[in-house]
Every structure is written in structure tokens, then in C-alpha cells.
XYZ file of N, CA and C in Angstrom:
513
model
N -107.052 -129.823 38.697
C -106.900 -130.306 37.132
C -107.915 -130.452 36.380
N -109.001 -131.080 36.920
C -110.246 -131.063 35.875
C -110.701 -129.556 35.331
N -110.728 -128.877 36.297
C -111.297 -127.359 36.233
C -110.308 -126.815 34.522
N -109.114 -126.898 35.145
C -108.090 -126.361 33.941
C -108.090 -127.376 33.050
N -108.495 -128.454 32.743
C -108.470 -129.135 31.644
C -109.880 -129.073 31.020
N -111.009 -128.735 31.863
C -112.232 -128.485 31.154
C -112.294 -127.141 30.407
N -111.717 -126.116 31.442
C -111.522 -124.657 30.639
C -110.463 -125.156 29.128
N -109.420 -125.445 29.393
C -108.695 -126.036 28.128
C -109.712 -126.291 26.726
N -110.547 -127.426 26.961
C -111.316 -128.331 26.073
C -112.184 -127.270 25.625
N -112.909 -126.033 26.673
C -113.835 -125.232 26.337
C -113.281 -124.023 25.592
N -112.134 -123.600 25.953
C -111.565 -122.478 25.045
C -111.156 -122.697 23.721
N -110.498 -124.359 23.617
C -109.931 -124.662 22.377
C -111.046 -124.631 21.299
N -112.504 -125.459 21.964
C -113.245 -125.509 20.709
C -114.019 -124.352 20.422
N -114.090 -123.397 21.308
C -114.465 -122.082 21.108
C -113.616 -121.425 20.027
N -112.137 -121.546 19.843
C -111.445 -120.914 18.984
C -111.430 -122.011 17.821
N -111.461 -123.044 17.919
C -111.806 -123.904 16.548
C -113.041 -123.702 15.794
N -114.078 -123.017 16.673
C -115.648 -122.555 15.877
C -115.362 -121.317 15.669
N -114.255 -120.219 16.099
C -114.067 -119.196 15.634
C -113.148 -118.805 14.307
N -112.217 -120.290 14.495
C -111.774 -120.341 13.068
C -112.141 -120.640 11.793
N -113.077 -121.648 12.062
C -113.638 -122.416 11.234
C -115.027 -121.015 10.855
N -115.487 -120.104 11.356
C -116.183 -118.881 10.685
C -115.235 -118.051 9.710
N -114.239 -117.866 10.442
C -113.396 -116.922 9.530
C -112.927 -117.727 8.251
N -112.809 -119.133 8.194
C -112.667 -119.930 7.147
C -114.074 -119.878 6.100
N -115.078 -119.624 6.399
C -116.126 -119.704 5.621
C -116.453 -118.332 5.337
N -116.484 -117.453 6.039
C -116.261 -115.888 5.830
C -115.548 -115.523 4.532
N -114.216 -115.945 4.778
C -112.934 -115.890 3.629
C -113.991 -116.389 2.051
N -114.172 -117.311 2.631
C -114.600 -118.302 1.228
C -116.060 -117.585 0.586
N -116.621 -117.268 1.463
C -118.092 -116.311 1.005
C -117.679 -115.248 0.267
N -116.409 -114.220 0.779
C -116.317 -113.149 0.079
C -115.523 -113.345 -1.288
N -114.976 -114.828 -1.210
C -114.135 -114.686 -2.711
C -115.661 -115.342 -3.572
N -116.697 -116.254 -3.230
C -117.353 -116.643 -3.924
C -118.423 -115.610 -4.345
N -118.927 -114.765 -3.081
C -120.075 -114.226 -3.399
C -119.806 -112.692 -2.715
N -118.784 -111.625 -3.262
C -118.560 -110.601 -2.705
C -119.690 -109.524 -2.661
N -120.511 -109.592 -3.693
C -121.824 -108.933 -3.760
C -122.240 -109.025 -2.614
N -122.560 -110.056 -2.291
C -123.862 -110.703 -1.314
C -123.336 -110.165 0.098
N -122.090 -110.285 -0.016
C -120.981 -110.146 1.276
C -121.417 -108.626 1.876
N -120.904 -107.488 0.681
C -120.934 -106.149 0.709
C -122.616 -105.836 0.989
N -123.226 -106.451 0.385
C -125.020 -106.191 0.608
C -125.430 -106.194 2.554
N -124.531 -107.855 3.004
C -124.989 -107.872 4.500
C -124.430 -107.181 5.331
N -122.909 -106.731 4.955
C -122.223 -105.375 5.928
C -123.070 -104.581 5.522
N -123.508 -104.022 4.439
C -124.295 -103.034 4.439
C -125.344 -102.499 5.112
N -126.125 -103.814 5.593
C -127.272 -103.914 5.889
C -126.753 -103.600 7.589
N -125.675 -104.660 8.060
C -125.170 -104.038 9.537
C -124.980 -102.856 9.840
N -124.332 -102.298 9.119
C -124.180 -100.687 8.993
C -125.605 -99.899 8.830
N -126.649 -100.245 8.461
C -127.985 -99.420 8.433
C -128.377 -99.930 9.680
N -128.190 -101.117 9.915
C -128.949 -101.365 11.497
C -128.216 -100.678 12.435
N -127.494 -99.813 12.381
C -126.325 -99.379 13.430
C -127.075 -97.808 13.189
N -127.569 -97.193 12.149
C -128.349 -96.360 12.041
C -127.953 -95.346 11.085
N -127.016 -95.732 10.368
C -126.470 -95.280 9.510
C -127.170 -95.135 7.933
N -127.715 -94.158 7.059
C -128.230 -93.916 6.190
C -127.789 -95.290 5.326
N -128.682 -95.317 4.188
C -128.548 -96.641 2.734
C -127.073 -95.859 2.269
N -126.608 -94.457 1.733
C -125.349 -94.582 1.231
C -124.547 -94.110 2.004
N -124.504 -93.693 3.157
C -123.543 -93.702 3.974
C -123.084 -95.537 4.546
N -124.204 -95.981 4.620
C -123.646 -97.469 5.009
C -122.769 -98.015 3.761
N -123.519 -98.140 2.599
C -122.854 -98.653 1.260
C -121.701 -98.028 1.265
N -121.265 -96.821 1.481
C -119.970 -96.042 1.275
C -118.925 -96.724 2.317
N -119.199 -96.896 3.704
C -118.643 -97.280 4.706
C -118.057 -98.799 4.235
N -119.337 -99.330 3.979
C -118.921 -101.154 3.871
C -117.799 -101.440 2.523
N -118.364 -100.500 1.617
C -117.120 -100.364 0.246
C -115.930 -100.105 0.765
N -115.830 -98.955 1.828
C -114.419 -98.696 1.995
C -113.537 -99.836 2.760
N -114.621 -100.142 3.941
C -113.956 -100.796 4.712
C -113.256 -102.562 4.265
N -114.279 -102.692 3.094
C -113.772 -103.896 2.336
C -113.080 -103.481 1.665
N -112.868 -102.530 0.941
C -111.443 -102.486 0.082
C -110.044 -102.360 0.952
N -110.627 -101.955 2.028
C -108.995 -101.636 3.052
C -108.968 -102.970 3.921
N -109.648 -103.664 4.274
C -109.506 -104.861 4.923
C -110.800 -106.041 4.934
N -111.144 -106.452 3.629
C -112.504 -107.039 3.568
C -112.546 -108.488 4.930
N -111.603 -109.264 4.855
C -111.953 -110.102 5.831
C -112.152 -109.896 7.403
N -111.168 -108.800 7.728
C -110.820 -108.180 9.037
C -112.564 -107.268 9.690
N -112.743 -106.896 8.421
C -114.089 -105.862 8.689
C -115.175 -107.064 8.753
N -115.150 -107.939 7.712
C -116.296 -108.942 8.089
C -116.379 -109.768 9.579
N -115.185 -110.451 9.459
C -114.981 -110.740 10.829
C -115.354 -110.189 11.915
N -114.902 -109.110 12.021
C -115.170 -107.934 13.512
C -116.554 -107.512 13.415
N -117.148 -107.141 12.472
C -118.700 -106.405 12.279
C -119.897 -107.726 12.234
N -119.413 -108.456 11.089
C -120.184 -109.281 10.772
C -120.366 -110.615 11.593
N -119.496 -110.907 12.065
C -119.405 -112.528 12.888
C -119.446 -111.760 14.201
N -118.450 -110.776 14.692
C -118.484 -110.479 16.396
C -117.230 -110.572 16.832
N -116.242 -111.144 15.922
C -114.934 -111.507 16.667
C -113.936 -110.481 16.452
N -113.290 -110.708 17.549
C -112.071 -109.596 17.741
C -110.857 -110.350 18.270
N -109.553 -110.027 17.688
C -108.062 -110.558 18.119
C -108.372 -110.291 19.734
N -108.598 -109.413 20.097
C -108.091 -109.025 21.319
C -109.046 -109.741 22.451
N -110.629 -110.361 21.815
C -111.388 -110.932 22.426
C -111.003 -112.263 22.469
N -109.994 -112.582 21.695
C -109.965 -114.334 21.615
C -108.931 -114.735 22.660
N -109.660 -115.893 23.164
C -108.895 -116.473 24.497
C -107.580 -117.451 24.220
N -106.551 -117.328 25.104
C -105.601 -118.384 24.575
C -105.850 -119.771 25.488
N -106.472 -120.929 25.255
C -106.391 -122.096 25.447
C -105.694 -122.280 27.214
N -104.234 -122.087 26.828
C -103.517 -122.595 27.858
C -103.516 -121.457 28.973
N -103.667 -120.075 28.594
C -103.748 -119.337 29.769
C -105.033 -119.329 30.454
N -106.211 -119.672 29.488
C -107.328 -119.925 30.339
C -107.286 -120.858 31.239
N -106.789 -122.128 30.731
C -106.557 -123.337 31.312
C -105.819 -123.329 32.755
N -104.625 -122.355 32.955
C -103.756 -121.698 34.242
C -104.784 -121.562 34.872
N -105.006 -120.067 34.385
C -105.867 -119.268 35.490
C -107.075 -120.036 35.871
N -107.889 -120.641 34.993
C -108.878 -121.435 35.878
C -108.292 -122.659 36.957
N -107.340 -123.318 36.572
C -106.857 -124.351 37.520
C -106.265 -123.775 38.639
N -105.756 -122.581 38.433
C -104.816 -121.935 39.750
C -106.028 -121.021 40.648
N -107.094 -120.596 39.963
C -107.878 -119.834 40.869
C -108.625 -120.994 41.689
N -109.151 -122.060 40.927
C -110.044 -123.094 41.815
C -109.258 -123.597 42.519
N -107.895 -123.682 42.417
C -107.314 -124.334 43.304
C -107.035 -123.401 44.616
N -106.894 -122.157 44.629
C -107.164 -121.016 45.573
C -108.123 -121.381 46.055
N -109.082 -121.128 45.698
C -110.586 -120.656 46.281
C -110.751 -122.086 46.798
N -110.743 -123.245 46.198
C -110.771 -124.771 46.885
C -110.126 -124.692 48.389
N -108.747 -124.119 48.324
C -107.867 -123.965 49.855
C -108.824 -123.588 50.591
N -109.783 -122.759 50.690
C -110.165 -122.093 51.962
C -111.269 -122.902 52.402
N -112.451 -123.644 52.214
C -113.188 -124.329 52.542
C -112.156 -125.911 53.154
N -111.376 -125.751 52.227
C -110.460 -127.182 52.780
C -109.421 -126.630 54.401
N -109.527 -126.015 54.485
C -108.657 -125.013 55.807
C -109.772 -125.023 56.956
N -110.888 -124.513 56.189
C -111.950 -124.518 57.155
C -112.269 -125.763 57.810
N -112.371 -126.753 56.881
C -112.621 -128.349 57.534
C -111.326 -129.018 58.475
N -110.291 -128.311 58.124
C -109.075 -128.894 59.145
C -109.007 -128.159 60.244
N -109.221 -126.958 60.150
C -109.446 -125.914 61.715
C -110.681 -126.234 62.726
N -111.897 -126.871 61.899
C -113.206 -126.690 62.641
C -113.037 -128.047 63.284
N -113.964 -127.765 64.656
C -114.257 -128.629 65.742
C -114.711 -129.780 64.800
N -114.098 -131.108 65.628
C -114.977 -132.284 64.731
C -116.739 -132.282 64.815
N -117.341 -131.617 65.536
C -118.690 -132.023 65.559
C -119.339 -130.521 64.573
N -118.397 -129.632 64.355
C -119.048 -128.728 63.727
C -118.213 -128.370 62.148
N -117.838 -129.592 61.955
C -117.210 -129.588 60.460
C -118.054 -128.982 59.316
N -119.218 -129.535 59.065
C -120.008 -129.058 58.148
C -120.813 -127.745 57.954
N -121.387 -127.394 59.199
C -121.858 -125.924 59.379
C -120.628 -124.951 58.911
N -119.313 -125.239 59.846
C -118.120 -124.381 59.660
C -117.999 -124.098 57.965
N -117.842 -125.601 57.137
C -117.311 -125.499 55.883
C -118.307 -125.059 54.898
N -119.808 -124.847 55.396
C -120.815 -124.615 54.437
C -120.737 -123.008 54.633
N -120.745 -122.539 55.672
C -120.859 -121.174 55.886
C -119.124 -120.405 55.085
N -118.366 -120.781 55.516
C -117.131 -120.447 55.071
C -117.169 -120.467 53.458
N -117.821 -121.447 52.972
C -117.637 -121.756 51.648
C -118.844 -120.637 50.861
N -120.061 -120.823 51.355
C -120.831 -119.530 51.187
C -120.077 -118.564 50.947
N -119.478 -117.736 51.952
C -118.754 -116.672 52.380
C -117.819 -116.276 51.459
N -116.921 -117.325 51.120
C -115.942 -117.362 49.929
C -116.556 -117.148 48.635
N -117.442 -117.808 48.361
C -118.218 -117.643 47.057
C -118.736 -116.376 46.762
N -119.307 -115.917 47.889
C -119.910 -114.419 47.816
C -118.258 -113.330 47.585
N -117.748 -113.437 47.981
C -116.324 -112.720 48.157
C -115.959 -112.780 46.611
N -115.517 -114.169 46.290
C -115.104 -114.321 44.637
C -116.180 -113.811 43.759
N -117.674 -113.851 43.852
C -118.775 -113.257 43.361
C -118.483 -111.724 42.931
N -118.490 -111.165 43.983
C -118.051 -109.544 44.126
C -116.702 -109.290 43.424
N -115.891 -109.828 43.578
C -114.431 -109.709 43.491
C -114.354 -109.706 41.525
N -115.139 -110.810 41.031
C -115.308 -111.054 39.581
C -116.194 -109.737 39.031
N -116.898 -109.788 39.426
C -118.100 -108.402 39.147
C -117.310 -107.146 39.098
N -116.283 -106.771 40.188
C -115.417 -105.656 40.032
C -114.529 -105.418 39.186
N -113.863 -106.579 39.239
C -112.635 -106.777 38.027
C -113.226 -106.770 36.608
N -114.700 -107.000 36.324
C -115.275 -106.814 35.241
C -116.235 -105.640 34.945
N -116.234 -104.955 35.900
C -116.893 -103.804 35.911
C -118.221 -104.166 35.502
N -119.182 -105.404 36.451
C -120.707 -105.597 35.926
C -121.477 -105.755 37.327
N -122.604 -105.700 37.806
C -123.307 -105.412 38.625
C -122.871 -106.489 39.535
N -122.596 -105.931 41.008
C -121.756 -106.804 41.865
C -122.963 -107.812 42.591
N -123.720 -107.177 42.844
C -125.184 -107.991 43.500
C -125.273 -108.946 42.882
N -125.986 -108.767 41.462
C -126.197 -110.331 40.730
C -125.246 -111.138 40.437
N -123.985 -110.619 40.496
C -122.662 -111.380 40.233
C -122.666 -112.274 41.603
N -122.796 -111.765 42.334
C -122.446 -112.280 43.754
C -123.642 -113.406 44.086
N -124.772 -112.943 43.816
C -125.600 -114.005 44.067
C -125.971 -115.148 43.222
N -125.221 -114.902 41.551
C -125.330 -116.128 40.732
C -124.301 -116.894 41.605
N -122.923 -116.495 41.472
C -121.916 -117.158 42.423
C -122.623 -117.747 43.331
N -123.253 -117.322 44.240
C -123.669 -118.153 45.427
C -124.937 -119.361 45.216
N -125.516 -118.776 44.600
C -126.703 -119.898 43.962
C -126.115 -120.797 43.476
N -125.396 -120.766 42.500
C -124.685 -122.173 41.623
C -123.965 -122.939 42.781
N -123.237 -122.123 43.327
C -122.560 -122.641 43.839
C -123.139 -123.498 45.234
N -124.216 -122.779 46.189
C -124.849 -123.807 46.918
C -125.461 -125.147 46.079
N -126.183 -124.554 45.152
C -126.528 -125.760 44.127
C -125.754 -127.004 44.168
N -124.505 -126.501 43.175
C -123.611 -127.582 43.516
C -123.142 -128.437 44.629
N -122.997 -127.909 45.937
C -122.954 -128.677 47.330
C -124.036 -129.360 47.326
N -125.427 -128.749 47.235
C -126.531 -129.727 47.491
C -126.257 -130.783 46.765
N -126.375 -130.806 45.582
C -126.267 -132.011 44.348
C -125.416 -132.692 44.723
N -124.017 -132.543 45.157
C -123.010 -133.218 45.623
C -123.464 -134.014 46.943
N -123.755 -133.316 48.019
C -124.593 -133.684 48.992
C -125.316 -134.600 48.623
N -126.487 -134.795 48.281
C -127.064 -135.444 47.491
C -127.030 -136.889 46.959
N -125.695 -136.617 45.994
C -125.337 -137.869 45.757
C -124.592 -138.712 46.821
N -123.853 -137.933 47.294
C -122.989 -138.562 48.430
C -124.123 -139.496 49.238
N -124.929 -138.640 49.812
C -126.254 -139.179 50.700
C -126.797 -140.710 49.855
N -127.195 -140.751 48.723
C -127.734 -141.693 47.811
C -127.001 -142.757 47.689
N -125.211 -142.546 48.273
C -124.432 -143.873 48.099
C -124.256 -143.951 49.487
N -124.714 -143.298 50.224
C -123.996 -143.527 51.898
C -122.561 -143.023 51.978
N -122.334 -142.148 51.582
C -121.009 -141.215 51.964
C -121.383 -140.178 52.500
N -120.784 -140.178 53.518
C -120.893 -138.845 55.094
C -119.467 -138.661 55.220
N -119.718 -137.172 55.549
C -118.542 -136.361 56.370
C -118.282 -136.707 57.604
């Protein structure tokens, strides 16, 4: 539940920030249209267009859909890339629960004296598999993503174990 709640808060905060950026951009377009047009022209110049072409593109796109153009090209926001807080929370909660079930099952099935090493190995394998799966799904470099997920997962386990040791809690 905490993963889902955290994801909801995070995505909601991002959404609030994006909405505030759009409000500011809308206001800037009304209050200082020439400065905003100059900003847009500069963006297109940085992308390699000539001054004349960049200016023409900026004028035409602004005339067609000023706020949409500025939000997309100046702020880098896209309707397609905006996450839904509830969908993100559900996905995060379900993914976390499913992934957490694997080491939990390993703990239940492991012989008494081998619980910690079995859970550790199963967890690392699960982290590696999920890192690779996520990278493949996102068309990202598999090795880098896998190492990142395993490294941070092992780090989190070590910190958790260290805190448990400090408080005299053991498995």
C-alpha cells in the first residue's frame, strides 16, 4: 500500500507542477506575446533552423495553437506523456506486491537455517529479472538497468538489515 500511496503522491505532485507551468505559460503568452515568440524562435534556432525559418515556424505554430506549441516545445510537456496518478498507483502497488511475493515465498519454502541466504539469492535474481524486463519493455540498455536495480535493491536490503541489527531485530 505504501508503494501505491507514494507513487500516487509523486505523480500527483508532478501533475500539479505541470499544470502550474501551463498556467504560467498561458499568462506569459497573454502578457508578453513578443517575448514568448522570441523564445520559441530561439528554440527552433537551437534545433538547427535558420533564423528566417525558425521565425516563420514559430509564428505559424503560435497562430495555430499558441499554448499547445509553447507547452510542447518550450516546456517539453506532452499530453501523451502525462501520467495518471491512480493508474500509476495501481501499477506500482500491484507490481510491488507481485515482486515482493517471490522472496516471501522463498522464505516460507527455505529450510530453517538457510532462510537468509536463500531469500538473499532469490531476491537478487528477482531484482535482476525485473531490471532486465523493465529495460526490455522500455527499449533501454538491459545491462545498465539490471545493474542499477540490483545495486539499489541490495543497498536497500543492506540498510534495512543494518537498521534491524541496530535495534536488535533479527530473522
